Amino acid sequence: MLVLFETAAGYAIFKVLDESKLQQVDSLYKEFETPEKANKVVKLKHFEKFQDTTEALAAATALVEGKIGKSLKKVLKKVVAKEAHEQLAISDVKLGGVIKEKLDLSCVHSPAVAELMRCIRSQMEGLITGLPPREISAMSLGLAHSLSRYKLKFSPDKVDTMIVQAISLLDDLDKELNNYIMRCREWYGWHFPELGKIVTDNLAYCKSVRKIGDRTNVAGSDLSDILPEEIEAEVKLAAEISMGTEVSEQDIGNIRHLCDQVIEISDYRTQLYDYLKNRMMAIAPNLTVMVGELVGARLISHAGSLLNLAKHPASTVQILGAEKALFRALKTRKDTPKYGLIYHASLVGQTTAKNKGKISRMLAAKAALAIRYDALGEDTNAEMGAENRAKLEARLRQLEERGIRRISGTGKAMAKADKYQHKSEVRMYDPSGDSTIPSTSKKRKFEEIEEEEEAAEEPETPVVKAKKPKKEAVTEEEEAVEEEPPKKKKKKKKDKKAEAEAEEPKEEEEEVAVTESTEKKKKKKKKKVKEADDDE
């Protein structure tokens, strides 16, 4: 029996001297306790060494995928084909099937063969002669690195550590620049306070201060290369009437030195931003197209690396950077945040507040795909990112237009703005409330009061007498209606006629009672008027 043994240095073919010992699987390891004992069980027949790491990587990847590499095919044809009657012990069943199919060699794989492979590996240095242990370890390490790079599709150019450091440094530079510029404005403001209000750009302010120095030099200095003509004229006019305090040359020298620092840091920041833009386009082109250089770099920095970011789902990418708000919302059982670092992307920024959540969710989903394509894909173009961005922009336009559309028969009709008509209620002014003079005479008032009192004292007997029989008649009719079951339509019509006839005399009686009461009131009024005339 022959044994095919793979190593990082090459392929080894062993011949089993005593096959009977393979049957004792549990005690086989005792036969390989020393190199001398191992040589009595197996003997090295041929060793095919790899020329370099590239050949070793090709052979290893072929073995992983269950294929026969060029070097393995060469060894099998040279050595094993001569002894075709011998069985070949292998460690991989899939590989054995391929060898049997292509080279027509009988292959064996069993627990005894697996144990034999482990025993040979334990005494590999003693069994394979002419190969120093240091060389075997070096080749093993090199092959391990090459194989891991191949599996992860890793490229040495795609080093995202540089992006993490660059974006962190960019943020630090922005903080330092803000502090320096604020200090410079406050310091020089004691001498020339009007300049800070006229020149709003920070870099132009520092360049102007460095060139001017003392404000008395403004008239003779040329600021045309820094400021526009109108602002330059305004600065020169303000210098003549400035309310600032006088400072020494030493103070001006220190302020100029601070301005030099601000200008140098600004130039370095511009250079660093260009470097970061180039690195992002090289490492994550699709992500850069989707969210921009700065947001993409911050996402990578927050996750630790591009590969770690690729492992995150889209929902995590959406709220990455808002962890504090997320856990606070979960703790207080309130609404969770809709966006984190992705909020600063241009697509989210240009939407209305109503649609920011929807767009951030869609952008996170497409960005997650772009991140995985950049981290694990072989291509380095940004076609997928550009295509997805175009889809998102079309969806954004659709969402923005939906606010203008209205529900109609087809659902596609645009909203028609109706003509605006202002409807206001015009109320007339009532002048009766202005005068405090009573509109009626005192006599008239007294008469009205006396009439009301008399009306309250006299009981209206005729009206009450007329009403009593009505109620009784109505109640009797209602009881009769309740007792009788509902009959045909003709009977109902007759009942209605009877009710109408009963109501007519009631109305006549009421009219008679009302006329009698009015006549009495008129007679009383006439008597009172006569008495008043007699008194006068």
XYZ file of C-alpha atoms in Angstrom:
536
model
C 0.000 0.000 0.000
C 1.197 3.495 -0.886
C 0.389 6.613 1.160
C -0.006 10.113 -0.350
C 1.060 12.673 2.275
C 0.767 16.439 1.622
C 3.084 18.968 3.309
C 3.765 22.693 2.929
C 7.143 21.838 1.332
C 5.852 19.277 -1.203
C 4.201 15.880 -1.810
C 5.576 12.722 -0.148
C 4.821 9.135 -1.231
C 5.335 6.493 1.523
C 5.226 2.706 1.202
C 3.655 0.766 4.089
C 6.023 -2.068 5.059
C 3.714 -3.914 7.466
C 0.036 -3.576 6.580
C -1.049 -5.866 9.419
C -0.260 -3.144 11.951
C -2.882 -0.879 10.352
C -5.573 -3.164 11.637
C -4.688 -2.229 15.224
C -5.918 1.375 14.998
C -5.981 2.069 18.757
C -2.373 1.012 19.328
C -0.915 2.325 16.053
C 0.513 5.428 17.697
C 2.862 3.218 19.765
C 4.641 2.182 16.547
C 5.448 5.876 15.834
C 6.855 6.860 19.244
C 10.375 7.218 17.817
C 11.709 7.841 14.256
C 13.395 4.382 14.320
C 10.120 2.602 15.059
C 8.327 4.752 12.426
C 10.838 3.756 9.725
C 9.985 0.079 10.372
C 6.292 0.728 9.538
C 6.557 3.169 6.575
C 9.350 4.093 4.188
C 9.723 7.256 2.055
C 9.576 6.329 -1.630
C 9.490 9.769 -3.322
C 9.358 13.439 -2.287
C 8.347 16.176 -4.775
C 9.426 19.576 -3.410
C 7.639 22.828 -4.369
C 9.756 25.387 -6.231
C 8.259 28.473 -4.489
C 5.289 29.712 -2.452
C 3.198 30.348 -5.568
C 3.388 26.685 -6.585
C 2.608 25.627 -3.012
C -0.433 27.966 -2.947
C -1.714 26.586 -6.270
C -1.342 22.999 -4.992
C -3.013 23.819 -1.653
C -5.996 25.590 -3.276
C -6.429 22.658 -5.681
C -6.510 20.261 -2.725
C -9.030 22.439 -0.860
C -11.325 22.494 -3.897
C -10.899 18.723 -4.459
C -8.948 18.998 -7.721
C -5.667 17.507 -8.967
C -2.911 20.110 -9.358
C -0.139 19.913 -11.961
C 2.547 18.889 -9.479
C 0.351 16.166 -7.925
C -0.554 14.769 -11.341
C 3.130 14.637 -12.245
C 4.018 12.741 -9.046
C 1.191 10.231 -9.421
C 2.118 9.464 -13.023
C 5.815 9.119 -12.244
C 5.675 6.982 -9.073
C 2.275 5.447 -8.493
C 1.548 4.462 -12.115
C 4.528 2.090 -12.033
C 2.897 0.165 -9.217
C -0.684 0.392 -10.407
C -1.611 -2.791 -8.553
C -0.913 -1.064 -5.223
C -3.685 0.806 -3.385
C -3.199 4.508 -2.651
C -4.126 5.733 0.843
C -5.394 9.330 0.838
C -6.753 11.736 3.467
C -9.565 13.289 1.345
C -12.402 11.179 -0.067
C -13.297 13.794 -2.702
C -9.732 13.859 -3.991
C -9.707 10.051 -4.124
C -12.731 10.058 -6.391
C -11.058 12.495 -8.801
C -7.816 10.442 -8.873
C -9.712 7.228 -9.560
C -11.691 8.894 -12.351
C -8.750 10.547 -14.149
C -5.797 8.199 -13.464
C -7.665 4.952 -12.856
C -5.944 4.274 -9.531
C -7.642 2.501 -6.613
C -7.753 4.818 -3.581
C -8.441 3.957 0.054
C -9.783 6.126 2.867
C -10.670 4.708 6.295
C -10.215 5.471 10.009
C -6.996 3.426 9.929
C -5.646 5.622 7.098
C -6.572 8.815 9.025
C -4.751 7.513 12.122
C -1.721 6.599 9.940
C -1.647 10.176 8.545
C -1.614 11.590 12.084
C 1.238 9.281 13.078
C 3.307 10.202 9.980
C 2.746 13.918 10.725
C 4.075 13.459 14.273
C 7.355 11.965 12.950
C 7.521 13.959 9.684
C 10.989 15.435 10.318
C 12.517 11.969 10.867
C 10.731 10.265 7.983
C 11.395 12.938 5.281
C 15.159 13.163 4.874
C 17.058 16.053 3.300
C 14.639 18.730 4.544
C 15.735 20.817 7.588
C 13.050 21.550 10.238
C 13.585 25.346 9.962
C 12.812 25.279 6.230
C 9.626 23.262 6.794
C 8.374 25.740 9.431
C 9.207 28.762 7.212
C 7.375 27.252 4.243
C 4.399 26.337 6.446
C 4.116 29.923 7.694
C 4.423 31.404 4.197
C 1.825 29.021 2.780
C -0.575 29.756 5.665
C -0.394 33.510 5.007
C -0.779 33.071 1.242
C -3.724 30.703 1.656
C -5.543 33.011 4.097
C -5.079 35.958 1.714
C -6.430 33.880 -1.137
C -9.467 32.763 0.855
C -10.360 36.290 1.936
C -9.527 37.731 -1.498
C -7.202 40.046 0.416
C -5.068 42.585 -1.437
C -2.091 44.353 0.195
C -3.235 47.600 -1.476
C -6.540 47.474 0.443
C -5.204 48.571 3.814
C -8.072 50.262 5.605
C -5.946 51.096 8.674
C -4.703 54.163 6.788
C -8.283 55.372 6.348
C -9.049 54.936 10.051
C -5.979 56.956 11.036
C -6.525 59.635 8.371
C -10.149 60.373 9.303
C -9.255 60.514 13.016
C -6.428 62.963 12.270
C -8.741 65.056 10.067
C -11.230 65.439 12.935
C -8.418 66.399 15.337
C -7.114 69.005 12.884
C -10.573 70.572 12.568
C -10.831 70.931 16.360
C -7.351 72.460 16.655
C -7.974 74.842 13.754
C -11.169 76.115 15.351
C -9.383 76.737 18.657
C -6.440 78.518 16.990
C -8.650 80.742 14.800
C -10.875 81.689 17.738
C -7.795 82.636 19.776
C -6.337 84.629 16.869
C -9.548 86.625 16.327
C -9.883 87.395 20.026
C -6.209 88.359 20.378
C -6.006 90.654 17.342
C -9.506 91.992 18.085
C -8.099 94.096 20.922
C -5.992 95.997 18.394
C -8.260 96.056 15.308
C -11.788 94.820 16.261
C -13.451 96.037 13.027
C -11.461 93.600 10.854
C -13.193 90.557 12.396
C -16.642 91.830 11.327
C -15.552 92.800 7.804
C -13.553 89.619 6.947
C -15.655 86.543 7.819
C -13.489 83.841 6.179
C -11.055 82.430 8.755
C -8.156 81.683 6.389
C -8.435 85.089 4.678
C -8.527 86.755 8.126
C -5.280 85.065 9.220
C -3.549 85.934 5.928
C -4.691 89.565 6.229
C -3.447 89.832 9.837
C -0.081 88.339 8.883
C 0.318 90.839 6.040
C -1.001 93.928 7.863
C 0.582 93.589 11.304
C -0.107 96.946 12.963
C -3.334 98.593 11.759
C -1.410 101.756 10.848
C 0.197 99.760 7.995
C -3.172 99.027 6.304
C -3.041 102.129 4.098
C 0.315 101.122 2.583
C -0.297 97.349 2.290
C -1.780 95.645 -0.778
C -4.471 93.069 0.113
C -5.806 92.529 -3.431
C -4.411 88.960 -3.608
C -6.315 88.024 -0.397
C -9.523 90.125 -0.361
C -11.872 91.542 -3.038
C -11.584 95.259 -3.870
C -14.759 96.308 -2.022
C -13.751 94.559 1.204
C -10.191 95.870 0.928
C -11.469 99.445 0.669
C -13.773 98.846 3.643
C -10.840 97.496 5.710
C -8.695 100.547 4.910
C -11.530 102.895 5.845
C -12.148 101.046 9.135
C -8.425 101.158 10.041
C -8.471 104.960 10.020
C -11.321 105.214 12.534
C -10.607 102.050 14.555
C -11.428 102.002 18.284
C -8.833 99.333 19.138
C -6.021 99.662 21.688
C -2.353 100.148 20.846
C -0.088 97.071 21.060
C 3.670 96.588 20.943
C 5.733 95.037 18.123
C 6.376 91.975 20.255
C 2.625 91.345 20.560
C 2.168 91.711 16.800
C 5.048 89.247 16.252
C 3.361 86.582 18.395
C 0.003 87.102 16.646
C 1.722 86.734 13.250
C 3.369 83.510 14.401
C -0.084 82.137 15.398
C -1.426 83.109 11.966
C 1.442 81.172 10.338
C 0.464 78.084 12.334
C -3.189 78.374 11.259
C -2.248 78.725 7.570
C 0.144 75.734 7.718
C -2.429 73.506 9.432
C -5.071 74.550 6.872
C -2.763 73.605 3.995
C -1.962 70.255 5.611
C -5.668 69.573 6.183
C -6.376 70.153 2.471
C -3.564 67.757 1.549
C -4.819 65.133 4.022
C -8.361 65.377 2.641
C -7.100 64.741 -0.906
C -5.125 61.713 0.362
C -8.205 60.359 2.153
C -10.337 60.826 -0.979
C -7.839 58.856 -3.103
C -7.549 56.041 -0.532
C -11.328 55.727 -0.233
C -11.715 55.488 -4.015
C -9.034 52.751 -4.062
C -10.346 50.701 -1.121
C -14.132 51.266 -1.120
C -15.170 52.904 -4.415
C -18.826 51.802 -4.287
C -19.285 52.982 -0.695
C -17.659 56.311 -1.598
C -20.079 56.844 -4.485
C -23.051 56.010 -2.237
C -22.354 58.117 0.885
C -19.239 60.197 0.150
C -15.617 60.033 1.317
C -16.003 61.459 4.829
C -19.118 59.494 5.824
C -17.680 56.269 4.354
C -14.380 56.765 6.190
C -16.215 57.449 9.478
C -18.284 54.268 9.060
C -15.103 52.216 8.483
C -13.391 53.894 11.450
C -16.391 53.250 13.713
C -16.569 49.560 12.771
C -12.774 49.087 13.050
C -12.143 47.853 9.507
C -13.866 47.398 6.163
C -14.245 43.658 6.780
C -15.908 44.240 10.166
C -18.246 46.774 8.543
C -19.144 44.217 5.857
C -20.325 41.820 8.587
C -22.891 44.343 9.888
C -26.486 44.130 8.589
C -28.115 47.157 6.927
C -30.102 48.005 10.085
C -26.865 48.322 12.063
C -25.187 50.409 9.338
C -28.199 52.761 9.462
C -27.825 53.612 13.186
C -24.035 53.204 13.433
C -22.826 56.136 15.540
C -26.115 56.580 17.443
C -25.615 53.742 19.946
C -26.092 56.006 22.954
C -29.456 57.256 21.675
C -30.483 53.700 20.741
C -29.885 52.228 24.194
C -31.459 55.240 25.892
C -34.572 54.766 23.738
C -34.699 51.058 24.518
C -34.311 51.760 28.226
C -37.064 54.400 28.313
C -39.264 52.480 25.812
C -39.400 55.352 23.346
C -38.826 55.544 19.587
C -35.397 54.339 18.453
C -33.192 56.629 16.293
C -33.650 56.477 12.522
C -30.083 57.363 11.525
C -26.550 57.696 12.872
C -23.427 58.690 10.898
C -25.335 58.094 7.650
C -27.369 61.254 8.391
C -24.485 63.374 7.006
C -24.680 61.714 3.570
C -25.759 64.054 0.770
C -28.801 61.938 -0.156
C -30.228 62.167 3.368
C -29.349 65.838 3.731
C -31.217 66.978 0.623
C -34.523 65.312 1.588
C -37.337 66.862 3.598
C -37.641 66.046 7.291
C -40.657 63.833 6.585
C -38.718 61.482 4.244
C -35.332 61.413 6.007
C -36.119 58.147 7.818
C -37.210 56.351 4.642
C -34.217 57.522 2.610
C -31.741 56.661 5.392
C -33.188 53.125 5.572
C -32.948 52.628 1.804
C -29.471 54.176 1.665
C -28.256 51.894 4.476
C -29.547 48.820 2.608
C -27.740 49.774 -0.614
C -24.620 50.889 1.294
C -24.432 47.483 3.046
C -24.374 45.791 -0.370
C -21.687 48.207 -1.599
C -19.537 47.563 1.504
C -19.662 43.783 1.000
C -18.871 44.154 -2.691
C -15.864 46.361 -1.866
C -14.598 44.141 0.960
C -15.003 40.695 -0.635
C -15.348 41.335 -4.380
C -12.560 41.079 -6.932
C -13.529 44.082 -9.081
C -12.428 47.588 -8.129
C -14.880 49.620 -10.225
C -17.738 51.730 -8.876
C -20.435 50.723 -11.386
C -22.658 49.042 -8.799
C -22.500 52.058 -6.476
C -23.384 54.487 -9.277
C -26.301 52.295 -10.385
C -27.718 52.017 -6.846
C -27.302 55.744 -6.269
C -29.289 56.479 -9.433
C -32.083 54.184 -8.170
C -32.135 55.961 -4.804
C -32.280 59.395 -6.450
C -35.221 58.258 -8.597
C -36.974 56.927 -5.485
C -36.273 60.221 -3.692
C -37.875 62.209 -6.516
C -40.889 59.901 -6.364
C -41.250 60.464 -2.602
C -40.932 64.230 -2.981
C -43.564 64.325 -5.754
C -45.984 62.211 -3.727
C -46.653 65.202 -1.480
C -47.917 67.165 -4.502
C -50.129 64.353 -5.863
C -53.649 63.771 -4.631
C -55.904 60.725 -4.572
C -57.981 60.490 -7.754
C -59.572 57.877 -10.033
C -56.218 56.841 -11.505
C -53.995 57.837 -8.591
C -51.681 59.706 -10.991
C -53.435 63.068 -11.395
C -51.521 66.067 -10.137
C -53.164 68.285 -7.525
C -54.971 71.290 -9.001
C -54.771 74.401 -6.868
C -58.265 75.926 -6.533
C -58.727 79.678 -6.836
C -58.408 81.324 -3.449
C -61.422 83.302 -2.316
C -61.264 85.212 0.927
C -64.538 84.931 2.840
C -64.980 87.359 5.720
C -68.040 88.272 7.746
C -68.726 92.018 7.863
C -70.396 93.005 11.124
C -72.167 96.343 11.477
C -71.529 98.530 14.485
C -74.407 98.765 16.953
C -74.522 102.335 18.396
C -77.278 101.567 20.903
C -74.726 100.554 23.526
C -72.986 103.955 23.483
C -75.808 106.070 25.030
C -76.561 105.918 28.751
C -79.862 107.903 28.365
C -82.974 105.659 28.539
C -84.763 105.471 25.196
C -88.274 105.226 26.777
C -89.997 107.583 29.266
C -90.357 106.778 32.958
C -94.175 106.677 32.740
C -94.037 104.107 29.982
C -91.676 101.985 32.069
C -93.919 102.178 35.162
C -96.942 101.164 33.100
C -95.145 98.134 31.687
C -94.050 97.028 35.186
C -97.615 97.339 36.571
C -98.984 95.332 33.624
C -96.519 92.541 34.271
C -97.433 92.414 37.982
C -101.178 92.262 37.241
C -100.664 89.569 34.650
C -98.768 87.528 37.244
C -101.536 87.995 39.917
C -104.540 87.067 37.673
C -104.848 83.308 36.966
C -105.630 82.536 33.344
C -108.645 80.309 34.095
C -110.243 80.103 30.651
C -107.021 78.934 29.020
C -106.480 76.224 31.621
C -110.119 75.052 31.382
C -109.828 74.782 27.632
C -106.586 72.719 27.890
C -107.859 70.123 30.390
C -110.401 68.422 28.138
C -107.783 68.427 25.324
C -105.302 66.421 27.364
C -107.968 63.995 28.497
C -109.167 63.531 24.924
C -105.623 63.022 23.712
C -104.880 60.485 26.446
C -108.078 58.555 25.700
C -107.201 58.450 22.001
C -103.603 57.310 22.751
C -104.900 54.517 25.005
C -107.317 53.410 22.319
C -104.500 53.377 19.769
C -102.270 51.350 22.096
C -105.037 48.802 22.806
C -105.993 48.289 19.173
C -103.528 46.234 17.092
C -102.280 47.774 13.806
C -104.872 47.307 11.015
C -105.071 48.121 7.346
C -104.156 51.475 5.724
C -107.786 52.620 5.380
C -108.352 52.569 9.148
C -105.168 54.587 9.689
C -106.422 57.279 7.313
C -109.746 57.481 9.184
C -107.914 57.907 12.515
C -105.860 60.749 11.093
C -108.988 62.554 9.867
C -110.616 62.213 13.289
C -107.541 63.652 15.002
C -107.472 66.591 12.603
C -111.152 67.353 13.295
C -110.580 67.167 17.090
C -107.612 69.618 16.822
C -109.663 72.272 14.949
C -112.107 73.058 17.857
C -109.163 73.129 20.263
C -107.445 75.844 18.189
C -110.712 77.869 18.036
C -111.072 77.705 21.838
C -107.474 78.907 22.282
C -108.022 81.858 19.909
C -111.170 82.868 21.845
C -109.275 82.790 25.156
C -106.420 84.911 23.733
C -108.816 87.568 22.329
C -110.634 87.858 25.679
C -107.383 88.430 27.562
C -106.222 91.118 25.089
C -109.530 93.029 25.358
C -109.256 93.101 29.156
C -105.712 94.491 28.961
C -106.768 97.277 26.570
C -109.622 98.363 28.901
C -107.219 98.516 31.882
C -104.767 100.672 29.917
C -107.491 103.146 28.924
C -108.589 103.481 32.590
C -105.027 104.198 33.726
C -104.513 106.840 31.034
C -107.749 108.616 32.069
C -106.698 108.599 35.742
C -103.317 110.063 34.830
C -104.997 112.888 32.865
C -107.315 113.670 35.777
C -104.383 113.922 38.187
C -102.574 116.381 35.916
